[in-house]
Short mmCIF file of C-alpha atoms in Angstrom, two decimals:
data_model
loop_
_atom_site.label_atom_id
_atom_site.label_comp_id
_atom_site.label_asym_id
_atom_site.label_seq_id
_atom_site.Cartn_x
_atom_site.Cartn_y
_atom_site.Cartn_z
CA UNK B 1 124.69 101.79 85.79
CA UNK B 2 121.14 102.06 86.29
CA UNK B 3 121.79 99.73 89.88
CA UNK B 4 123.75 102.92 90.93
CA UNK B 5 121.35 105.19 89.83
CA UNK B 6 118.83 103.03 91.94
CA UNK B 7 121.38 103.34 94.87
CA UNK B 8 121.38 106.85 94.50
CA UNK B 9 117.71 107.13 94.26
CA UNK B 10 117.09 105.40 97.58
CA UNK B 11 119.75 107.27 99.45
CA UNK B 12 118.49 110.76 98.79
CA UNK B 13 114.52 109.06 100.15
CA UNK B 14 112.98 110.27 97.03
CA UNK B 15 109.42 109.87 97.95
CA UNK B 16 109.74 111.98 101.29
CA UNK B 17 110.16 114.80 98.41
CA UNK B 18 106.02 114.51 98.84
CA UNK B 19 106.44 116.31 102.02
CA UNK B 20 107.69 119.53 100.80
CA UNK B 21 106.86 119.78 97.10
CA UNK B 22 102.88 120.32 96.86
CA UNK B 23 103.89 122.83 98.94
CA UNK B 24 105.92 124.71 96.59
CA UNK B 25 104.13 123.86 94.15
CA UNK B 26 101.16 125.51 96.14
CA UNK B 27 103.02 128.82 96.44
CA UNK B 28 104.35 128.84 92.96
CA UNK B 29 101.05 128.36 91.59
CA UNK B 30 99.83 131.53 93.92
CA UNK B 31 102.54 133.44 93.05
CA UNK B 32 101.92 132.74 89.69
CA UNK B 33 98.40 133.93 90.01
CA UNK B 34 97.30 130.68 87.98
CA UNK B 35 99.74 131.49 85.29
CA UNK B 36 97.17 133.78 84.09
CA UNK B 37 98.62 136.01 81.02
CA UNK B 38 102.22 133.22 80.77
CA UNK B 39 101.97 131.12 77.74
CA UNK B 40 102.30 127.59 77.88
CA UNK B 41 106.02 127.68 76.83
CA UNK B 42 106.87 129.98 79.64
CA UNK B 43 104.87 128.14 81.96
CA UNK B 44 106.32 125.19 81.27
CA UNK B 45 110.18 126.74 81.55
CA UNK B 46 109.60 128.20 85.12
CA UNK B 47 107.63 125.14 86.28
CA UNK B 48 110.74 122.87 85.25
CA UNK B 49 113.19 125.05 86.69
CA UNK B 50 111.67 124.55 89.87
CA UNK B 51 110.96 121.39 89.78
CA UNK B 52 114.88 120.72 89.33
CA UNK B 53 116.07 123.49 91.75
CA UNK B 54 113.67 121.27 94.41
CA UNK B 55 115.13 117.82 93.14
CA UNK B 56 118.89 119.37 93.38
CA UNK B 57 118.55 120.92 96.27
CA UNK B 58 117.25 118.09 98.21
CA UNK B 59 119.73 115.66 96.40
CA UNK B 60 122.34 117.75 97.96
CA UNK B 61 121.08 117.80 101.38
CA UNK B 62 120.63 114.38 101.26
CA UNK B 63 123.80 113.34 100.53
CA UNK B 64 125.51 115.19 102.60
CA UNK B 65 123.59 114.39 105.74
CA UNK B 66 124.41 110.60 104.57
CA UNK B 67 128.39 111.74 104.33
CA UNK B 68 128.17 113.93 108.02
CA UNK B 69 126.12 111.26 109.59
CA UNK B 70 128.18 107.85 108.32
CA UNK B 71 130.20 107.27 111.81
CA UNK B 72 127.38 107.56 113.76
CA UNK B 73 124.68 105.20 110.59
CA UNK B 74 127.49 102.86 111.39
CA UNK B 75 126.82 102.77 114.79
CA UNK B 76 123.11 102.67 114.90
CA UNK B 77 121.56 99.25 114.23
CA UNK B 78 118.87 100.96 112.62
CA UNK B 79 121.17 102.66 110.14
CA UNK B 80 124.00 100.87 109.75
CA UNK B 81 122.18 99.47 106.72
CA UNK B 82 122.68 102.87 104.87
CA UNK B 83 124.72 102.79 101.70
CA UNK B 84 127.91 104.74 103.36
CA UNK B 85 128.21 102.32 106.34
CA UNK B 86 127.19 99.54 104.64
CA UNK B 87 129.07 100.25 101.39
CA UNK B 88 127.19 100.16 98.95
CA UNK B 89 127.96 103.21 97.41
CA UNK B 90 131.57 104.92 97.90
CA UNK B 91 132.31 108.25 99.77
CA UNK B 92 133.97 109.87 96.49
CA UNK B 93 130.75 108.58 94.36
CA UNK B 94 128.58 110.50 97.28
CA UNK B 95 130.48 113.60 97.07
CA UNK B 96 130.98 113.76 93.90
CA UNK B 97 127.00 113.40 93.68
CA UNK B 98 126.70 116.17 96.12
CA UNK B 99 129.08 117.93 93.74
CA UNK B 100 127.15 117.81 91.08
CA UNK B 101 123.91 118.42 92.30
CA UNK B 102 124.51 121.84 94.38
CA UNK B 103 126.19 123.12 91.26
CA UNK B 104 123.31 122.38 88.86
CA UNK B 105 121.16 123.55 91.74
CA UNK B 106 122.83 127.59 91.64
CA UNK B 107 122.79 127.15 87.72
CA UNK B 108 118.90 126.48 87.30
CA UNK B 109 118.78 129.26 90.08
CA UNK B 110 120.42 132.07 88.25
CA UNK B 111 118.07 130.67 85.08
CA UNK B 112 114.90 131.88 86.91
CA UNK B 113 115.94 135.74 88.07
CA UNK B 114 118.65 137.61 89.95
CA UNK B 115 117.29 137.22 93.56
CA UNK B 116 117.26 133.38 92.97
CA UNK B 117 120.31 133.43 91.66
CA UNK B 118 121.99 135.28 94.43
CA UNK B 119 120.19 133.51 97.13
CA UNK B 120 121.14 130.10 96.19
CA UNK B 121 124.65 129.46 97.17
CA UNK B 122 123.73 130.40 100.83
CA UNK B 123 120.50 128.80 100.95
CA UNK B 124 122.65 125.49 99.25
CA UNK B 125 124.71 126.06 102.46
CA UNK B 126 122.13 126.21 104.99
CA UNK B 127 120.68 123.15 103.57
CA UNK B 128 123.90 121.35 103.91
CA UNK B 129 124.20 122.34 107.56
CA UNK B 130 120.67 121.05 109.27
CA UNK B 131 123.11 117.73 109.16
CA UNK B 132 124.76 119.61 112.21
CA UNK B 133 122.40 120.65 113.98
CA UNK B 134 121.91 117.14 116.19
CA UNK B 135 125.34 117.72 117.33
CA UNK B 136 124.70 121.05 119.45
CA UNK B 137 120.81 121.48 120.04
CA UNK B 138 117.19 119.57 120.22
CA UNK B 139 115.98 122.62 118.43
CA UNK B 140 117.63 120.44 115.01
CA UNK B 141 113.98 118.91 114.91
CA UNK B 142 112.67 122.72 113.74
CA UNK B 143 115.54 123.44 111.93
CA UNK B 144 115.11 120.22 109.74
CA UNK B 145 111.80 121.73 109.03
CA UNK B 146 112.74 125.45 108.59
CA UNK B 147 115.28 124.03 105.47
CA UNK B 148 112.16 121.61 104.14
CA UNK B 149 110.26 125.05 104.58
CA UNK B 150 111.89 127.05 102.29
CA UNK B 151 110.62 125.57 99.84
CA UNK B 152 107.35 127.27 99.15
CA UNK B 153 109.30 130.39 100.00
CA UNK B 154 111.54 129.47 97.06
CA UNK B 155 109.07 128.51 94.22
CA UNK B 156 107.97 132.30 95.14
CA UNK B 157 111.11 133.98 94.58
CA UNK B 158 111.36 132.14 91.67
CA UNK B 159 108.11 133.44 89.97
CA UNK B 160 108.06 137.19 92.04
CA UNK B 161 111.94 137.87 92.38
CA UNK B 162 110.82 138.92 96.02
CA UNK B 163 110.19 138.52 99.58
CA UNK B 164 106.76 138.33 100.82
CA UNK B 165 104.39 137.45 103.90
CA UNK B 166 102.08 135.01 102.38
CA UNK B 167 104.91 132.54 101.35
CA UNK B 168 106.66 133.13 104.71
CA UNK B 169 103.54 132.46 106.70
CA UNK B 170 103.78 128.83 104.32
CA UNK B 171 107.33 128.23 105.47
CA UNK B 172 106.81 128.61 109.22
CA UNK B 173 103.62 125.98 108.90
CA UNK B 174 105.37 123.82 107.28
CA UNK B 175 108.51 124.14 109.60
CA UNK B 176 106.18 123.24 112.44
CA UNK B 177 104.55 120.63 111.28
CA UNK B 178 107.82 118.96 109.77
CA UNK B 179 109.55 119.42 112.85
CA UNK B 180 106.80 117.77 114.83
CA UNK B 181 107.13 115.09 112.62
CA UNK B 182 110.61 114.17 112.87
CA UNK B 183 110.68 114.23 117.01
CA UNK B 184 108.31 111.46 116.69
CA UNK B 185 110.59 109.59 114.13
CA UNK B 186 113.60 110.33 116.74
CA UNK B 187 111.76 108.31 119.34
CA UNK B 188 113.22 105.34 117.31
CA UNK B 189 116.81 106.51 118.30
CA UNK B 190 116.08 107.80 121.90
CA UNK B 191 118.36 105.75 123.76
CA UNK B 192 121.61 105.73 121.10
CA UNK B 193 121.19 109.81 120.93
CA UNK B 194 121.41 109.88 124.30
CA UNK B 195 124.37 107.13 124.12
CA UNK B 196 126.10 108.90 121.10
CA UNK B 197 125.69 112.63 123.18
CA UNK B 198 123.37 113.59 120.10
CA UNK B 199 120.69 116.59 120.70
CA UNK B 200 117.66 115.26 119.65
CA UNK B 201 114.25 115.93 121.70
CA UNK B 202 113.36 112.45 122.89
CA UNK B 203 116.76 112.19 123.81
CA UNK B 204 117.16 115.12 125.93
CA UNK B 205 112.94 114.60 127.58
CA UNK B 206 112.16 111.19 127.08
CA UNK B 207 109.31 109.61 124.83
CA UNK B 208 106.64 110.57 126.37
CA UNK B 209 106.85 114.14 126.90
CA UNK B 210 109.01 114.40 123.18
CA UNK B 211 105.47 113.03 121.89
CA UNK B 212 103.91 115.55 123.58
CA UNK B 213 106.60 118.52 122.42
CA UNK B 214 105.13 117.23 118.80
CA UNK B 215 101.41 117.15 119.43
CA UNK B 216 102.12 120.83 120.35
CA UNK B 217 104.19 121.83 117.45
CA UNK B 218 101.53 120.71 115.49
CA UNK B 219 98.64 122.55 116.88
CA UNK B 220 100.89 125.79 116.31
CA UNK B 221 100.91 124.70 113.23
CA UNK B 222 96.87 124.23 112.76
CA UNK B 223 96.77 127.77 114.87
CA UNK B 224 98.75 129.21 111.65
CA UNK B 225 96.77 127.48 109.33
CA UNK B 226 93.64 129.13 110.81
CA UNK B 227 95.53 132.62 111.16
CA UNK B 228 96.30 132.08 107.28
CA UNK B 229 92.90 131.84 106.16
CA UNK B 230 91.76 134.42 107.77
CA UNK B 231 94.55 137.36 106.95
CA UNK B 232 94.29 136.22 103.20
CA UNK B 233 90.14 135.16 103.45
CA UNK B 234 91.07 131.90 101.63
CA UNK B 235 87.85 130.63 101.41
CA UNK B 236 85.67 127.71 102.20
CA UNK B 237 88.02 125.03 100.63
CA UNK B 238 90.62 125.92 103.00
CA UNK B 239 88.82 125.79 106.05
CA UNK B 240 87.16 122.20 104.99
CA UNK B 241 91.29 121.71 104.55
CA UNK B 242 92.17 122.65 107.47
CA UNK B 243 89.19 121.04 109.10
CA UNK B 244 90.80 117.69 107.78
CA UNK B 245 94.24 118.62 108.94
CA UNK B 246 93.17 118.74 112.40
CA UNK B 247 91.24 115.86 112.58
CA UNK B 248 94.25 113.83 111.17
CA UNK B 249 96.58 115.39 113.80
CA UNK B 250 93.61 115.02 116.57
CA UNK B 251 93.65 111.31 115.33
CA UNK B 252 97.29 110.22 115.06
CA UNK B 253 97.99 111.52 118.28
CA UNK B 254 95.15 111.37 120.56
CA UNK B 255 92.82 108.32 119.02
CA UNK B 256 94.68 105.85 117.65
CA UNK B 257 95.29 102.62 119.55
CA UNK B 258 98.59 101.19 118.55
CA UNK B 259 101.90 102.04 120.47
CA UNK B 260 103.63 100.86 117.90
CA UNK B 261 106.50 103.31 116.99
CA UNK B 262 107.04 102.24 113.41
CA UNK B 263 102.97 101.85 112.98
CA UNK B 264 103.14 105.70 114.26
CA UNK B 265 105.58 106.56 112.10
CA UNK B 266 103.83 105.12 109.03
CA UNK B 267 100.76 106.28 109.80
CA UNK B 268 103.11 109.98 110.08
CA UNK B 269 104.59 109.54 106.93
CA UNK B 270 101.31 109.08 104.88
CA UNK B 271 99.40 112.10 107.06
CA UNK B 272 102.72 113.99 106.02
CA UNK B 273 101.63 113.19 101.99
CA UNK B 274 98.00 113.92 102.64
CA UNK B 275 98.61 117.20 104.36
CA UNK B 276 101.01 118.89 101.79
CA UNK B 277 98.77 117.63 98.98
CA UNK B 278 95.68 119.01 101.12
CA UNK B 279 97.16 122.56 101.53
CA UNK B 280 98.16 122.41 97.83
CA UNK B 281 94.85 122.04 96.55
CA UNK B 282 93.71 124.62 99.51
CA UNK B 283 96.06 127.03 97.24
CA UNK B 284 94.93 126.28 94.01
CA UNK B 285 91.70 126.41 94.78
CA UNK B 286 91.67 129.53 96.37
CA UNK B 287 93.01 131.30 93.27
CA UNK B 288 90.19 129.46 90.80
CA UNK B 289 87.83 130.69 92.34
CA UNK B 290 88.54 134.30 92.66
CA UNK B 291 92.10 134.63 94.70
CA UNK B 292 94.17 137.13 93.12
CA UNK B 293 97.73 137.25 94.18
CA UNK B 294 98.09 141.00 93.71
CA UNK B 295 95.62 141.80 96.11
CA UNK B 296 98.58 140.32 98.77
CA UNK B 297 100.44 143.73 98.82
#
């Protein structure tokens, strides 16, 4: 039993989770306003709530990108050492963990507040269907990061039970920096996309110029970082933040030496960790020292 939960565990990636929950957990903490005036037992309801709407929700994405994607895992040497191809779990034991998940996902939705619970059979949906999105453009690199992006947009709803800018403006930075991200871990698989007839960026430009295509998703992305703090006067923790970001990016893909695809994406994967966790203290900081929330609207 626990081997399969261990399966399970590395199938859905659960550590790439870093990548889009200090994010949320950024915005809820915002939208919160520092929990000011909850008490600790409310606090601590809402906070697990999301915490399990995030863990379901990318549980279910996960699995079903590993149940769309199993013909072609199996035809990748790269993949075809994914539990589906490989078989080490079962297609039923997949779905029915999909199942499961995206169920208990719209049930700790509708526990937070109406909006929530409305929203999350079609948000559930359109996190199931980034799986697709290889099959018909190279635009899937953005999507992948506009269904990671929700996120902070979520953990919102979930403590406003509304729409705003400020979370929005969160989602689209993330979306471009996640997207940049995974057209540089699609080099790996430029010549079997192209093989396969799969849409991905380095299949459709080539390497070099895909690398590019990223560099420049993620200066949009510092460019919104720096509108951000401005429009909302975030402070001088965010800037110093941001300030880091940039030299990171500035770093990965302009200074450093190695050519070395999986060195890159390593290097990619721990700048992903240090960025989210960077614009989550940017966000809690900002609302110690004097943010308040309600002056947003």
């Amino acid at each position: 039993m626990l081997k399969k939960i261990l399966e399970f565990g590395h199938m859905v990636r659960f550590s790439h989770s870093l990548f889009a929950m200090p994010f949320a957990l950024g915005s809820m903490w915002v939208a919160a306003n520092g929990f000011r005036g909850m008490t600790a037992v409310e606090t601590a309801r809402i906070v697990l709530l999301i915490l399990l709407c995030m863990v379901t929700a990318r549980n279910s994405a996960m699995s079903f990108n590993r149940i769309a994607d199993a013909d072609i895992d199996a035809k990748n040497p790269r993949t075809a050492g994914r539990h589906l191809p490989a078989g080490r779990l079962s297609k039923a034991s997949v779905v029915s963990f999909l199942a499961v998940n995206g169920i208990l996902f719209v049930f700790f939705a509708f526990m937070l507040n109406p909006l929530a619970g409305a929203l999350a059979l079609p948000v559930w949906l359109l996190l199931l269907s980034y799986s697709y999105w290889k099959r018909f453009s190279w635009l899937c690199h953005w999507f992948l990061g506009f269904a990671i992006g929700m996120s902070p947009l979520g953990a919102w709803i979930a403590i406003r039970g509304e729409f705003a800018v400020f979370p929005i403006f969160l989602l689209v930075i993330l979306m471009l920096w996640m997207g940049g991200f995974d057209i540089i871990y699609a080099t790996q698989d430029e010549e079997i996309d192209r093989r396969m007839g799969l849409h991905s960026v380095p299949a459709r430009f080539g390497r070099k110029r895909a690398l590019q295509i990223a560099l420049w998703s993620h200066v949009a992305m510092i460019a919104l970082c720096v509108a951000f703090g401005f429009i909302w006067n975030m402070g001088v923790a965010w800037w110093a933040i941001t300030a880091l970001m940039t030299a990171a990016i500035l770093y990965i893909h302009l200074f450093r030496k190695s050519d070395d695809l999986d060195a890159m994406n390593r290097d990619f994967f721990l700048a992903n960790v240090a960025i989210s966790v960077l614009v989550m203290i940017g966000l809690v900081v900002w609302i110690l020292t004097g943010g308040d929330v309600n002056a947003l609207y």
